[in-house]
Coordinates of C-alpha atoms in Angstrom, one line a residue:
M216 CA -102.1 -20.0 128.4
A217 CA -99.0 -22.3 128.4
G218 CA -96.1 -20.7 126.1
L219 CA -97.2 -17.2 126.2
D220 CA -95.3 -14.6 128.2
R221 CA -97.4 -12.5 130.6
H222 CA -97.5 -9.4 128.3
A223 CA -98.4 -11.5 125.4
A224 CA -101.1 -13.2 127.6
V225 CA -102.5 -9.7 128.7
R226 CA -102.6 -8.6 124.9
V227 CA -104.4 -11.9 123.8
M228 CA -106.8 -11.4 126.9
R229 CA -107.4 -7.7 126.0
A230 CA -107.9 -8.7 122.0
L231 CA -110.6 -11.2 123.3
T232 CA -112.3 -9.0 125.7
L233 CA -112.6 -6.1 122.9
A234 CA -113.9 -8.5 120.3
G235 CA -116.5 -10.0 122.8
L236 CA -117.5 -6.3 123.6
A237 CA -117.9 -5.5 119.9
S238 CA -120.0 -8.6 119.6
L239 CA -122.1 -7.5 122.6
L240 CA -122.4 -3.8 121.0
T241 CA -123.1 -5.2 117.4
A242 CA -125.9 -7.4 119.1
Q243 CA -127.4 -4.5 121.2
A244 CA -127.3 -2.0 118.0
R245 CA -129.3 -4.7 116.1
A246 CA -131.9 -5.2 118.8
D247 CA -132.1 -1.6 119.1
D248 CA -132.6 -1.4 115.2
L249 CA -135.4 -4.1 115.6
D250 CA -137.1 -2.4 118.0
S251 CA -137.3 0.7 115.7
L252 CA -138.3 -1.5 112.7
V253 CA -141.2 -2.8 115.0
A254 CA -141.9 0.7 116.4
K255 CA -143.4 2.0 113.0
A256 CA -146.5 -0.1 113.0
N257 CA -149.8 1.3 115.0
P258 CA -150.1 -0.6 118.4
S259 CA -154.0 0.1 118.4
A260 CA -154.2 -1.9 114.8
P261 CA -153.7 -5.0 113.6
G262 CA -149.9 -5.7 113.7
C263 CA -147.4 -8.5 113.5
A264 CA -145.3 -11.0 115.7
V265 CA -141.5 -11.5 114.2
G266 CA -139.0 -13.8 115.5
V267 CA -134.9 -14.0 114.7
S268 CA -132.6 -16.9 115.3
R269 CA -129.0 -17.2 114.9
Q270 CA -127.2 -20.4 114.4
G271 CA -130.2 -22.4 115.6
Q272 CA -130.7 -20.2 118.6
P273 CA -133.6 -17.9 118.9
T274 CA -132.3 -14.5 119.7
Q275 CA -135.2 -12.1 119.4
F276 CA -138.6 -11.6 119.5
R277 CA -140.9 -8.7 118.7
A278 CA -144.7 -8.2 118.3
R279 CA -146.6 -5.1 118.1
G280 CA -150.7 -4.3 117.3
L281 CA -153.7 -6.1 118.2
A282 CA -154.4 -9.7 118.2
D283 CA -158.3 -8.7 118.6
L284 CA -159.4 -5.4 118.1
E285 CA -163.0 -5.9 119.8
H286 CA -161.5 -6.8 123.3
G287 CA -157.8 -4.9 122.7
V288 CA -156.0 -7.9 123.2
P289 CA -152.2 -7.3 122.1
I290 CA -150.2 -9.4 119.9
T291 CA -147.3 -11.5 121.7
P292 CA -144.7 -13.8 120.3
E293 CA -146.9 -16.5 121.7
T294 CA -149.6 -15.5 119.5
I295 CA -151.1 -17.9 117.0
F296 CA -151.6 -16.6 113.2
E297 CA -152.5 -18.7 110.2
A298 CA -149.5 -18.8 108.1
G299 CA -151.1 -19.2 104.7
S300 CA -148.9 -20.9 102.0
V301 CA -146.0 -20.9 104.3
S302 CA -147.9 -24.1 105.3
K303 CA -147.0 -26.1 102.0
Q304 CA -143.7 -27.0 103.0
F305 CA -145.2 -28.8 106.3
T306 CA -147.3 -30.6 103.5
A307 CA -144.2 -31.4 101.3
A308 CA -142.7 -33.0 104.3
A309 CA -145.3 -35.1 105.5
V310 CA -145.2 -36.5 101.6
L311 CA -141.3 -36.9 102.0
T312 CA -141.6 -38.7 105.4
L313 CA -144.1 -41.0 103.7
V314 CA -140.9 -41.4 100.7
Q315 CA -138.1 -42.1 103.5
D316 CA -140.7 -44.7 105.0
G317 CA -140.9 -46.3 101.8
K318 CA -144.5 -46.3 101.5
I319 CA -144.7 -44.1 98.4
K320 CA -142.4 -42.7 95.7
L321 CA -142.3 -39.3 94.2
S322 CA -142.7 -40.9 90.8
D323 CA -145.8 -42.8 91.5
D324 CA -148.9 -41.8 89.5
I325 CA -151.2 -39.6 91.6
R326 CA -154.4 -41.6 90.4
K327 CA -152.9 -44.6 92.4
Y328 CA -154.0 -42.9 95.2
L329 CA -156.5 -40.5 94.0
P330 CA -158.4 -42.9 91.6
E331 CA -161.1 -40.2 91.4
M332 CA -158.7 -38.0 89.3
P333 CA -159.1 -38.1 85.5
G334 CA -156.1 -39.2 83.3
Y335 CA -154.3 -36.6 80.9
G336 CA -152.3 -38.7 78.6
A337 CA -149.4 -38.7 80.6
P338 CA -149.4 -39.4 84.4
I339 CA -149.2 -36.6 86.9
T340 CA -146.8 -37.6 89.8
I341 CA -146.8 -36.8 93.4
D342 CA -143.9 -34.9 92.5
H343 CA -145.8 -32.7 89.9
L344 CA -147.9 -32.0 92.9
L345 CA -145.1 -30.7 95.1
S346 CA -143.3 -28.4 92.5
H347 CA -146.4 -26.6 90.9
T348 CA -145.5 -28.2 87.5
S349 CA -148.6 -30.6 87.2
G350 CA -150.5 -27.9 85.1
L351 CA -153.6 -28.6 87.3
R352 CA -155.9 -25.7 87.7
D353 CA -156.0 -24.1 90.8
W354 CA -159.4 -25.2 92.3
G355 CA -160.3 -21.8 94.2
E356 CA -160.0 -20.0 90.9
V357 CA -162.3 -22.4 89.1
A358 CA -164.5 -21.7 92.0
A359 CA -164.6 -18.3 91.6
L360 CA -165.3 -18.6 88.0
A361 CA -168.7 -20.1 89.5
G362 CA -169.5 -17.1 91.6
W363 CA -168.3 -19.0 94.8
P364 CA -164.6 -17.9 95.4
R365 CA -162.9 -18.8 98.5
G366 CA -164.2 -17.0 101.5
S367 CA -167.7 -17.1 99.9
R368 CA -168.6 -20.5 101.2
V369 CA -166.8 -23.6 103.3
Y370 CA -164.4 -25.8 101.2
T371 CA -163.0 -28.7 102.1
N372 CA -160.2 -31.0 100.7
D373 CA -162.8 -33.4 99.4
E374 CA -164.5 -30.5 97.7
A375 CA -161.2 -29.3 96.3
L376 CA -160.9 -33.1 94.6
W377 CA -164.2 -33.0 93.2
I378 CA -163.5 -29.6 91.7
A379 CA -160.1 -30.7 90.3
S380 CA -161.5 -34.2 88.9
R381 CA -163.7 -32.1 87.0
Q382 CA -161.0 -30.7 84.8
T383 CA -160.8 -32.2 81.3
A384 CA -157.6 -30.3 80.5
L385 CA -154.4 -28.8 82.1
N386 CA -152.9 -25.6 81.9
Y387 CA -149.8 -26.6 79.9
P388 CA -148.5 -29.8 78.9
L389 CA -147.2 -31.8 82.1
G390 CA -144.0 -30.5 83.6
S391 CA -143.2 -28.0 80.8
A392 CA -144.3 -25.1 82.8
Y393 CA -144.5 -23.6 86.4
S394 CA -148.0 -22.4 87.6
Y395 CA -148.8 -21.8 91.5
T396 CA -151.9 -24.0 92.1
N397 CA -153.3 -24.7 95.6
T398 CA -154.8 -27.9 93.9
G399 CA -151.3 -29.8 94.2
Y400 CA -151.0 -29.5 97.8
S401 CA -154.5 -30.1 98.8
L402 CA -154.2 -33.2 96.7
A403 CA -151.0 -34.1 98.4
A404 CA -152.7 -33.4 101.8
L405 CA -155.4 -36.3 100.8
I406 CA -152.7 -38.7 99.6
V407 CA -150.8 -38.3 103.0
A408 CA -154.4 -39.3 105.0
R409 CA -154.9 -42.1 102.8
V410 CA -151.7 -44.0 102.4
S411 CA -150.9 -43.2 106.3
G412 CA -154.4 -44.0 107.4
Q413 CA -154.3 -41.2 109.8
S414 CA -156.0 -37.9 109.2
F415 CA -153.6 -35.2 107.8
A416 CA -153.5 -33.1 110.9
D417 CA -152.9 -36.4 113.1
F418 CA -150.1 -37.6 111.0
T419 CA -148.4 -34.3 110.9
R420 CA -148.6 -33.9 114.8
D421 CA -147.3 -37.1 115.3
R422 CA -144.4 -37.2 112.8
L423 CA -143.3 -33.4 112.5
F424 CA -145.0 -31.2 115.2
K425 CA -144.7 -33.5 118.6
P426 CA -141.1 -34.9 117.8
L427 CA -139.5 -31.1 117.4
G428 CA -141.5 -29.5 120.1
M429 CA -143.9 -27.7 118.0
T430 CA -146.5 -27.5 120.7
H431 CA -148.5 -24.3 119.6
S432 CA -149.1 -25.8 115.8
Q433 CA -152.0 -27.4 114.4
W434 CA -154.1 -27.2 111.2
R435 CA -157.6 -25.4 110.8
D436 CA -159.0 -28.3 110.1
D437 CA -162.4 -27.1 111.6
F438 CA -162.8 -23.6 110.9
T439 CA -165.6 -23.4 114.0
R440 CA -163.3 -24.7 116.4
I441 CA -162.0 -22.5 119.4
V442 CA -158.2 -21.8 119.3
P443 CA -157.1 -20.0 122.7
G444 CA -154.4 -17.4 121.8
R445 CA -155.2 -16.9 118.0
A446 CA -155.2 -13.7 116.6
Q447 CA -158.5 -12.6 114.4
A448 CA -157.5 -11.4 110.9
Y449 CA -158.5 -8.2 109.5
E450 CA -158.6 -6.5 106.3
P451 CA -159.0 -2.6 105.5
G452 CA -162.5 -1.9 104.4
P453 CA -164.6 1.5 103.4
G454 CA -165.7 2.2 107.4
G455 CA -162.1 0.9 108.8
Q456 CA -161.0 -2.6 110.1
Q457 CA -163.0 -5.6 109.4
L458 CA -162.7 -9.3 110.2
D459 CA -161.3 -11.2 107.1
M460 CA -161.0 -14.8 108.7
P461 CA -160.6 -17.9 106.5
F462 CA -163.7 -19.6 107.2
E463 CA -163.0 -23.1 105.4
D464 CA -161.9 -26.7 106.3
G465 CA -159.4 -27.1 103.6
Y466 CA -156.0 -27.3 104.5
G467 CA -152.3 -28.6 103.5
N468 CA -152.4 -26.0 100.6
G469 CA -152.6 -23.4 103.9
G470 CA -154.3 -23.7 107.0
L471 CA -151.5 -24.1 109.5
L472 CA -152.2 -22.2 113.1
T473 CA -148.8 -21.5 114.6
T474 CA -146.3 -18.9 116.0
V475 CA -143.0 -17.3 115.1
G476 CA -141.3 -19.5 118.0
D477 CA -142.7 -22.7 116.5
L478 CA -141.6 -21.6 113.0
L479 CA -138.0 -21.1 113.9
I480 CA -138.1 -24.5 115.6
W481 CA -139.2 -26.0 112.4
N482 CA -136.2 -23.8 110.3
D483 CA -133.7 -25.2 112.7
A484 CA -135.0 -28.4 112.0
L485 CA -134.7 -28.4 108.6
T486 CA -131.2 -26.9 108.5
K487 CA -129.9 -29.6 110.9
G488 CA -131.7 -32.3 108.8
A489 CA -133.9 -33.4 112.0
L490 CA -136.5 -35.1 110.0
G491 CA -133.7 -37.1 108.0
A492 CA -131.3 -35.5 106.0
A493 CA -133.1 -36.9 102.4
V494 CA -136.3 -34.6 103.9
T495 CA -134.1 -31.4 104.1
E496 CA -132.3 -32.1 100.6
R497 CA -135.6 -33.0 98.7
M498 CA -137.2 -30.0 99.9
Q499 CA -134.5 -27.6 98.7
Q500 CA -134.3 -29.4 95.5
Q501 CA -135.6 -27.3 92.8
A502 CA -137.8 -28.6 90.1
V503 CA -136.6 -28.6 86.6
L504 CA -138.8 -28.5 83.7
T505 CA -139.1 -31.0 80.6
G506 CA -137.1 -28.1 78.6
G507 CA -134.4 -28.2 81.0
R508 CA -134.8 -24.8 82.9
K509 CA -134.4 -25.0 86.6
I510 CA -136.8 -22.9 88.2
E511 CA -137.0 -21.1 92.0
Y512 CA -139.6 -23.3 93.1
A513 CA -138.3 -26.8 95.2
R514 CA -140.8 -28.6 97.0
G515 CA -142.9 -26.3 99.3
L516 CA -140.1 -23.7 99.4
F517 CA -138.6 -21.0 96.8
I518 CA -134.7 -21.2 96.4
T519 CA -133.9 -17.4 95.8
A520 CA -130.9 -15.0 96.3
Y521 CA -131.1 -11.9 98.5
H522 CA -128.3 -9.6 98.9
D523 CA -126.5 -12.3 97.0
V524 CA -126.5 -14.9 99.5
R525 CA -128.8 -17.8 99.4
E526 CA -132.4 -17.2 100.5
I527 CA -134.7 -20.3 101.2
S528 CA -138.1 -19.2 101.9
H529 CA -142.2 -18.9 101.3
S530 CA -144.6 -16.2 101.8
G531 CA -148.2 -16.7 102.8
A532 CA -151.6 -15.2 102.7
T533 CA -155.2 -16.4 103.8
G534 CA -158.1 -14.1 104.6
G535 CA -156.4 -11.1 106.3
Y536 CA -153.4 -13.1 107.8
R537 CA -150.0 -12.5 106.2
A538 CA -146.6 -14.7 106.8
W539 CA -143.2 -15.0 105.9
L540 CA -140.6 -17.6 106.7
G541 CA -137.0 -17.7 105.7
R542 CA -133.5 -18.7 106.2
Y543 CA -130.1 -18.0 105.3
P544 CA -128.4 -21.2 106.1
D545 CA -125.0 -19.9 105.0
Q546 CA -125.4 -17.1 107.2
G547 CA -127.0 -19.1 110.2
L548 CA -129.9 -16.8 110.2
S549 CA -133.8 -17.6 110.2
I550 CA -136.5 -14.8 110.3
A551 CA -140.1 -15.6 111.0
V552 CA -143.2 -12.8 110.2
L553 CA -146.7 -13.4 111.3
C554 CA -149.1 -10.7 110.9
N555 CA -153.0 -10.5 111.3
A556 CA -153.4 -7.3 109.1
G557 CA -154.2 -7.9 105.3
D558 CA -152.2 -4.9 104.2
A559 CA -149.3 -6.2 106.0
D560 CA -146.3 -6.8 104.0
A561 CA -144.6 -9.5 106.0
G562 CA -141.8 -10.2 103.1
R563 CA -140.7 -6.4 103.1
Q564 CA -140.7 -6.6 107.0
A565 CA -138.7 -9.7 107.0
H566 CA -136.4 -8.2 104.5
E567 CA -135.8 -5.0 106.4
I568 CA -135.1 -7.5 109.5
A569 CA -132.5 -9.4 107.1
N570 CA -130.9 -6.2 106.3
L571 CA -129.7 -5.7 109.8
Y572 CA -127.6 -9.1 109.8
L573 CA -127.0 -9.7 106.2
P574 CA -123.7 -8.2 103.9
P575 CA -125.0 -4.9 102.4
A576 CA -126.5 -5.4 99.1
P577 CA -124.4 -5.0 96.0
T578 CA -124.2 -1.6 94.5
A579 CA -126.2 -1.4 91.8
A580 CA -124.9 -0.5 88.4
P581 CA -125.3 3.2 87.0
S582 CA -128.2 3.6 85.2
A583 CA -128.2 3.8 81.3
E584 CA -129.0 7.1 79.5
P585 CA -132.3 8.6 80.5
T586 CA -135.3 7.4 78.5
S587 CA -135.5 9.1 75.1
A588 CA -138.4 11.4 74.2
G589 CA -139.4 8.9 71.0
E590 CA -139.2 6.3 73.6
L591 CA -141.5 8.0 75.7
A592 CA -143.9 8.5 72.9
Q593 CA -143.6 5.1 71.4
R594 CA -143.7 2.9 74.4
P595 CA -146.7 3.6 76.6
G596 CA -149.9 1.3 76.1
L597 CA -151.4 -1.7 77.0
Y598 CA -149.4 -5.1 76.6
V599 CA -150.9 -8.7 77.0
Q600 CA -149.0 -11.7 77.6
E601 CA -149.1 -14.4 75.0
G602 CA -150.7 -17.4 76.5
A603 CA -151.3 -16.1 79.9
V604 CA -153.0 -13.5 81.8
G605 CA -150.4 -11.2 82.5
L606 CA -151.1 -7.6 81.4
L607 CA -148.7 -4.8 81.8
R608 CA -149.4 -1.1 81.1
L609 CA -146.8 1.3 80.6
A610 CA -147.1 5.3 80.9
A611 CA -144.8 8.0 80.5
E612 CA -144.5 10.1 83.7
G613 CA -142.1 12.9 83.2
D614 CA -138.7 11.8 82.0
H615 CA -139.4 8.2 82.3
L616 CA -141.5 5.1 81.7
R617 CA -143.5 3.7 84.6
Q618 CA -145.4 0.2 85.0
L619 CA -148.8 0.9 86.1
G620 CA -149.2 -0.7 89.5
G621 CA -145.5 -1.3 89.7
P622 CA -142.3 0.5 89.8
S623 CA -140.6 3.1 87.5
L624 CA -138.5 1.4 84.8
A625 CA -135.1 2.0 84.9
P626 CA -133.1 2.4 81.6
A627 CA -130.7 -0.4 80.9
G628 CA -129.8 0.0 77.4
P629 CA -131.7 0.7 73.8
G630 CA -135.2 -0.6 74.3
R631 CA -134.1 -2.4 77.6
Y632 CA -135.7 -1.2 81.2
R633 CA -135.2 -2.9 84.6
A634 CA -138.2 -3.2 87.1
G635 CA -136.5 -4.6 90.2
A636 CA -134.9 -7.8 89.1
V637 CA -137.0 -8.3 86.0
L638 CA -135.9 -7.0 82.7
L639 CA -138.1 -5.6 80.1
V640 CA -137.1 -5.9 76.5
F641 CA -138.6 -4.5 73.5
R642 CA -138.5 -6.4 70.3
P643 CA -138.0 -4.8 66.9
N644 CA -141.7 -5.4 65.9
G645 CA -143.0 -3.8 69.3
D646 CA -143.7 -6.8 71.2
L647 CA -142.2 -6.9 74.8
E648 CA -140.2 -9.6 76.6
R649 CA -140.5 -9.9 80.4
R650 CA -137.3 -11.8 81.5
S651 CA -137.5 -13.0 85.0
P652 CA -134.3 -14.2 87.0
D653 CA -135.3 -17.6 87.1
G654 CA -134.6 -17.6 83.2
S655 CA -138.3 -17.6 82.1
I656 CA -139.5 -15.0 79.4
G657 CA -143.1 -14.0 79.3
V658 CA -143.9 -12.5 75.6
F659 CA -146.4 -9.5 75.4
H660 CA -148.2 -8.3 72.6
R661 CA -149.4 -4.6 72.2
E662 CA -153.1 -4.1 72.0
P663 CA -154.9 -1.1 71.3
P664 CA -157.6 0.1 73.5
A665 CA -160.9 -1.3 72.6
H666 CA -164.1 1.1 72.6
P667 CA -166.9 -1.4 71.3
T668 CA -170.5 0.0 70.3
P669 CA -173.5 -0.4 72.3
A670 CA -174.3 -3.1 69.0
E671 CA -171.1 -5.1 69.7
L672 CA -171.6 -5.0 73.7
G673 CA -175.2 -6.4 72.7
A674 CA -174.2 -9.2 70.5
I675 CA -172.0 -10.5 73.8
V676 CA -175.0 -10.7 75.9
G677 CA -176.0 -14.4 76.5
T678 CA -176.0 -17.0 78.7
Y679 CA -172.7 -19.1 78.7
A680 CA -171.7 -22.6 80.5
S681 CA -169.1 -24.4 81.6
E682 CA -169.2 -28.2 82.8
E683 CA -165.7 -28.1 84.3
A684 CA -166.6 -25.4 86.9
N685 CA -170.2 -26.7 87.1
A686 CA -171.4 -23.0 86.3
T687 CA -173.8 -21.2 84.2
I688 CA -173.5 -17.4 83.9
R689 CA -175.4 -14.3 82.3
I690 CA -173.6 -11.5 80.8
G691 CA -176.0 -8.8 80.3
L692 CA -176.0 -4.8 80.3
R693 CA -176.2 -2.3 82.8
A694 CA -176.3 1.4 81.9
G695 CA -174.3 0.6 78.8
K696 CA -171.8 -1.8 80.2
L697 CA -171.3 -5.6 80.4
V698 CA -172.0 -7.3 83.9
V699 CA -171.5 -10.7 84.4
I700 CA -174.0 -12.6 86.8
P701 CA -173.2 -16.3 88.1
A702 CA -176.7 -18.0 87.8
D703 CA -176.1 -19.9 91.2
R704 CA -175.2 -16.5 92.8
P705 CA -176.5 -13.5 91.4
S706 CA -175.6 -11.2 94.3
A707 CA -172.0 -11.6 92.9
A708 CA -172.4 -9.6 89.6
A709 CA -169.7 -7.6 88.6
L710 CA -168.7 -5.1 85.7
I711 CA -166.3 -6.4 83.3
E712 CA -164.3 -3.7 81.2
P713 CA -163.3 -3.7 77.7
L714 CA -159.2 -4.2 77.4
F715 CA -158.7 -4.6 73.7
K716 CA -160.8 -6.1 70.8
D717 CA -162.8 -8.9 72.1
G718 CA -160.9 -8.8 75.3
F719 CA -162.7 -7.9 78.7
S720 CA -161.5 -7.6 82.6
Y721 CA -163.2 -10.3 84.5
P722 CA -164.0 -10.4 88.4
G723 CA -161.1 -11.6 90.3
G724 CA -158.2 -9.9 88.0
G725 CA -158.5 -12.4 85.0
V726 CA -159.0 -11.6 81.4
I727 CA -161.7 -13.1 79.0
R728 CA -161.5 -13.3 75.6
V729 CA -164.4 -13.6 73.1
T730 CA -164.5 -16.7 70.8
R731 CA -166.3 -16.3 67.6
G732 CA -167.4 -18.7 64.6
V733 CA -166.5 -18.3 61.1
A734 CA -169.2 -15.8 60.4
G735 CA -168.0 -13.9 63.3
Q736 CA -171.1 -14.7 65.7
V737 CA -170.2 -15.1 69.5
E738 CA -169.7 -18.7 70.2
G739 CA -168.4 -18.4 74.0
F740 CA -165.3 -16.9 75.6
R741 CA -162.2 -18.2 77.3
Y742 CA -161.0 -17.2 80.6
Q743 CA -157.4 -16.6 81.3
G744 CA -156.5 -16.3 85.0
G745 CA -153.3 -16.3 87.0
R746 CA -153.6 -20.2 88.0
V747 CA -156.3 -21.0 85.2
W748 CA -155.3 -20.8 81.7
D749 CA -157.3 -21.1 78.4
F750 CA -160.7 -21.9 80.5
A751 CA -163.8 -22.4 78.1
F752 CA -167.3 -21.2 78.5
R753 CA -169.8 -21.9 75.3
R754 CA -172.7 -20.0 75.0
V755 CA -175.8 -21.8 75.6
G756 CA -178.5 -19.2 75.2
S757 CA -179.1 -15.4 74.1

C-alpha cells in the first residue's frame, strides 16, 4: 500500500476485513433464511428443488420432498423435472438462432413453412407466434371442446398443426391483442425442424444445450422413454396424492426436461449474450400491439418489475409439474424453482427467495376511506367481460368488498379498488373496468343471476356441432340440470350451470352463450374461453 503510513494501512486493512466479514455474515444469514423457507415443505410429500446464482455463479441449491412417492426417492438439486411453459424461451431462442443464421426472418409468413395453415386475410408472421399476438386459438382448448383435453390422449406437434389448420377465424384481428396460446409455440417448433432439417430436439441439443453445457436437459418428445433421475409428477386427489404425468409427445410449447442447475446456466448465458447478443436482445424486446400499446410479453419471456426492479421471467405448469425461472439482471440475481407437486406455487416460492436478496418492496400508499355502506350494498354481483371469458364475482364481506376466489379489494378512492397490482374502476353506468399494470383495460358488464325454468332449459336440449373442433356434442337434461355430453367421449359428460340469461358455465372454466334466431329459437351457442374466443357451435338436431 504505497503512499499510506502504517496506521492508515492498518485502518484500510481493518475496514476491508470488516467489509468482508459483513459480506460473509450476510451470505450466511441468507443461506439460513433460505433453509427456513425450504424447510416449510413436507419432506414426505412431492416437493421442489431451488437454485440461486449471483453474478453468474451458482451460490445456493436446496431441495425438499420426494421425487417418487412409491419408492421414497428424495428430490435433490440434480433431479430432473418438466419445466412447462418455461420451455417457451428455449423455442424462441431456437427460432432466433435461425434468424441469426440468416435462414428465416421474424417477418416471414408462417405459411411459407407451414402451407397447411389457412389464410386469414393478413399474413401471420413468425414474430406473431413468439409474442402471442397471432390470435390463433389454443389447440389444447379446442381439443377439450371435443371432449379430449390435454392429458386424456397423446397429442403430438403434428396433431396441434392439424387442429390449428381447421380454424377458420382468429380470436381477434391479427396483432391487435394478446392472448396466450400454446399453438404459436407448437408451430414455431415445427418451423425450426422444417427449416433446419433436424428434429427440434436435435437442433436444440446441438445449438443450445451442448454448447452451453446443459448436460441434464432434453425434450419430452417420446413420453414412453425412460429418463433416469426424473421426478414423477403428482396432484392432490380425494384419497391423497395421485400421479399426474404429461403423457403427450407435443413439445416446444412445453416439454423441456431439465434441472435447476441447467436453468441457472441458461439464465447466465442469456445475461452474457452467449448465444449472440442479438438473441438475448430480441428475446427481451416487448411486443407492441397494432394500437401502439406495449405488452409485458416479449419472445418467450415476461418483462415485468418486482420490488421496483426489472424482472425477466416465465412460469410453467404441465400435469403435476410446476416451474418458475427468473432473473434480475440489474442485481445479478437468478432464481430457478422446479416442483413435482400440482398444488405448489413455484412463482410465490421464487419471490420469497428473491425477497432475501432484493431491496425491500416500496411502502404501499395508505388505503383510502373504508368502503361505504352504499358501495357494499350496490357493488356485489356477477360481472361478465366484454368480448372475453372473464368473470368477476364481487361480494360484501364485513366492511369491505371481496373478489370471490381472489383477494379482498382495497379502497383506492370513490368507486375505485385495488386487487394487488390491478385497479378496478366502476363507471357511472355500473360497468366495471379492470386496469392491468401493462395498460390493458377489460370492461365488465353486471349481469343479473339467471334462474331458467324447466321449459327454458328444455329448449336448449339438442345436438350441436363444430367443424373447427371436429366435434359433435349433446346437451341433455339430468335431474333438472343441463349436461354436455361429447359424442366421441360420453364418459366426459359434465354439468353446465346457469350464470346469467342465456349464459352458462362450461367444463374447463369457459362460458357459453346461447344464440337465437329472430323468433327466439335456439340456433347454437358460442364458447368463450381463456384462450379460445367466440367459438361457434351450431345446432344440428333436437
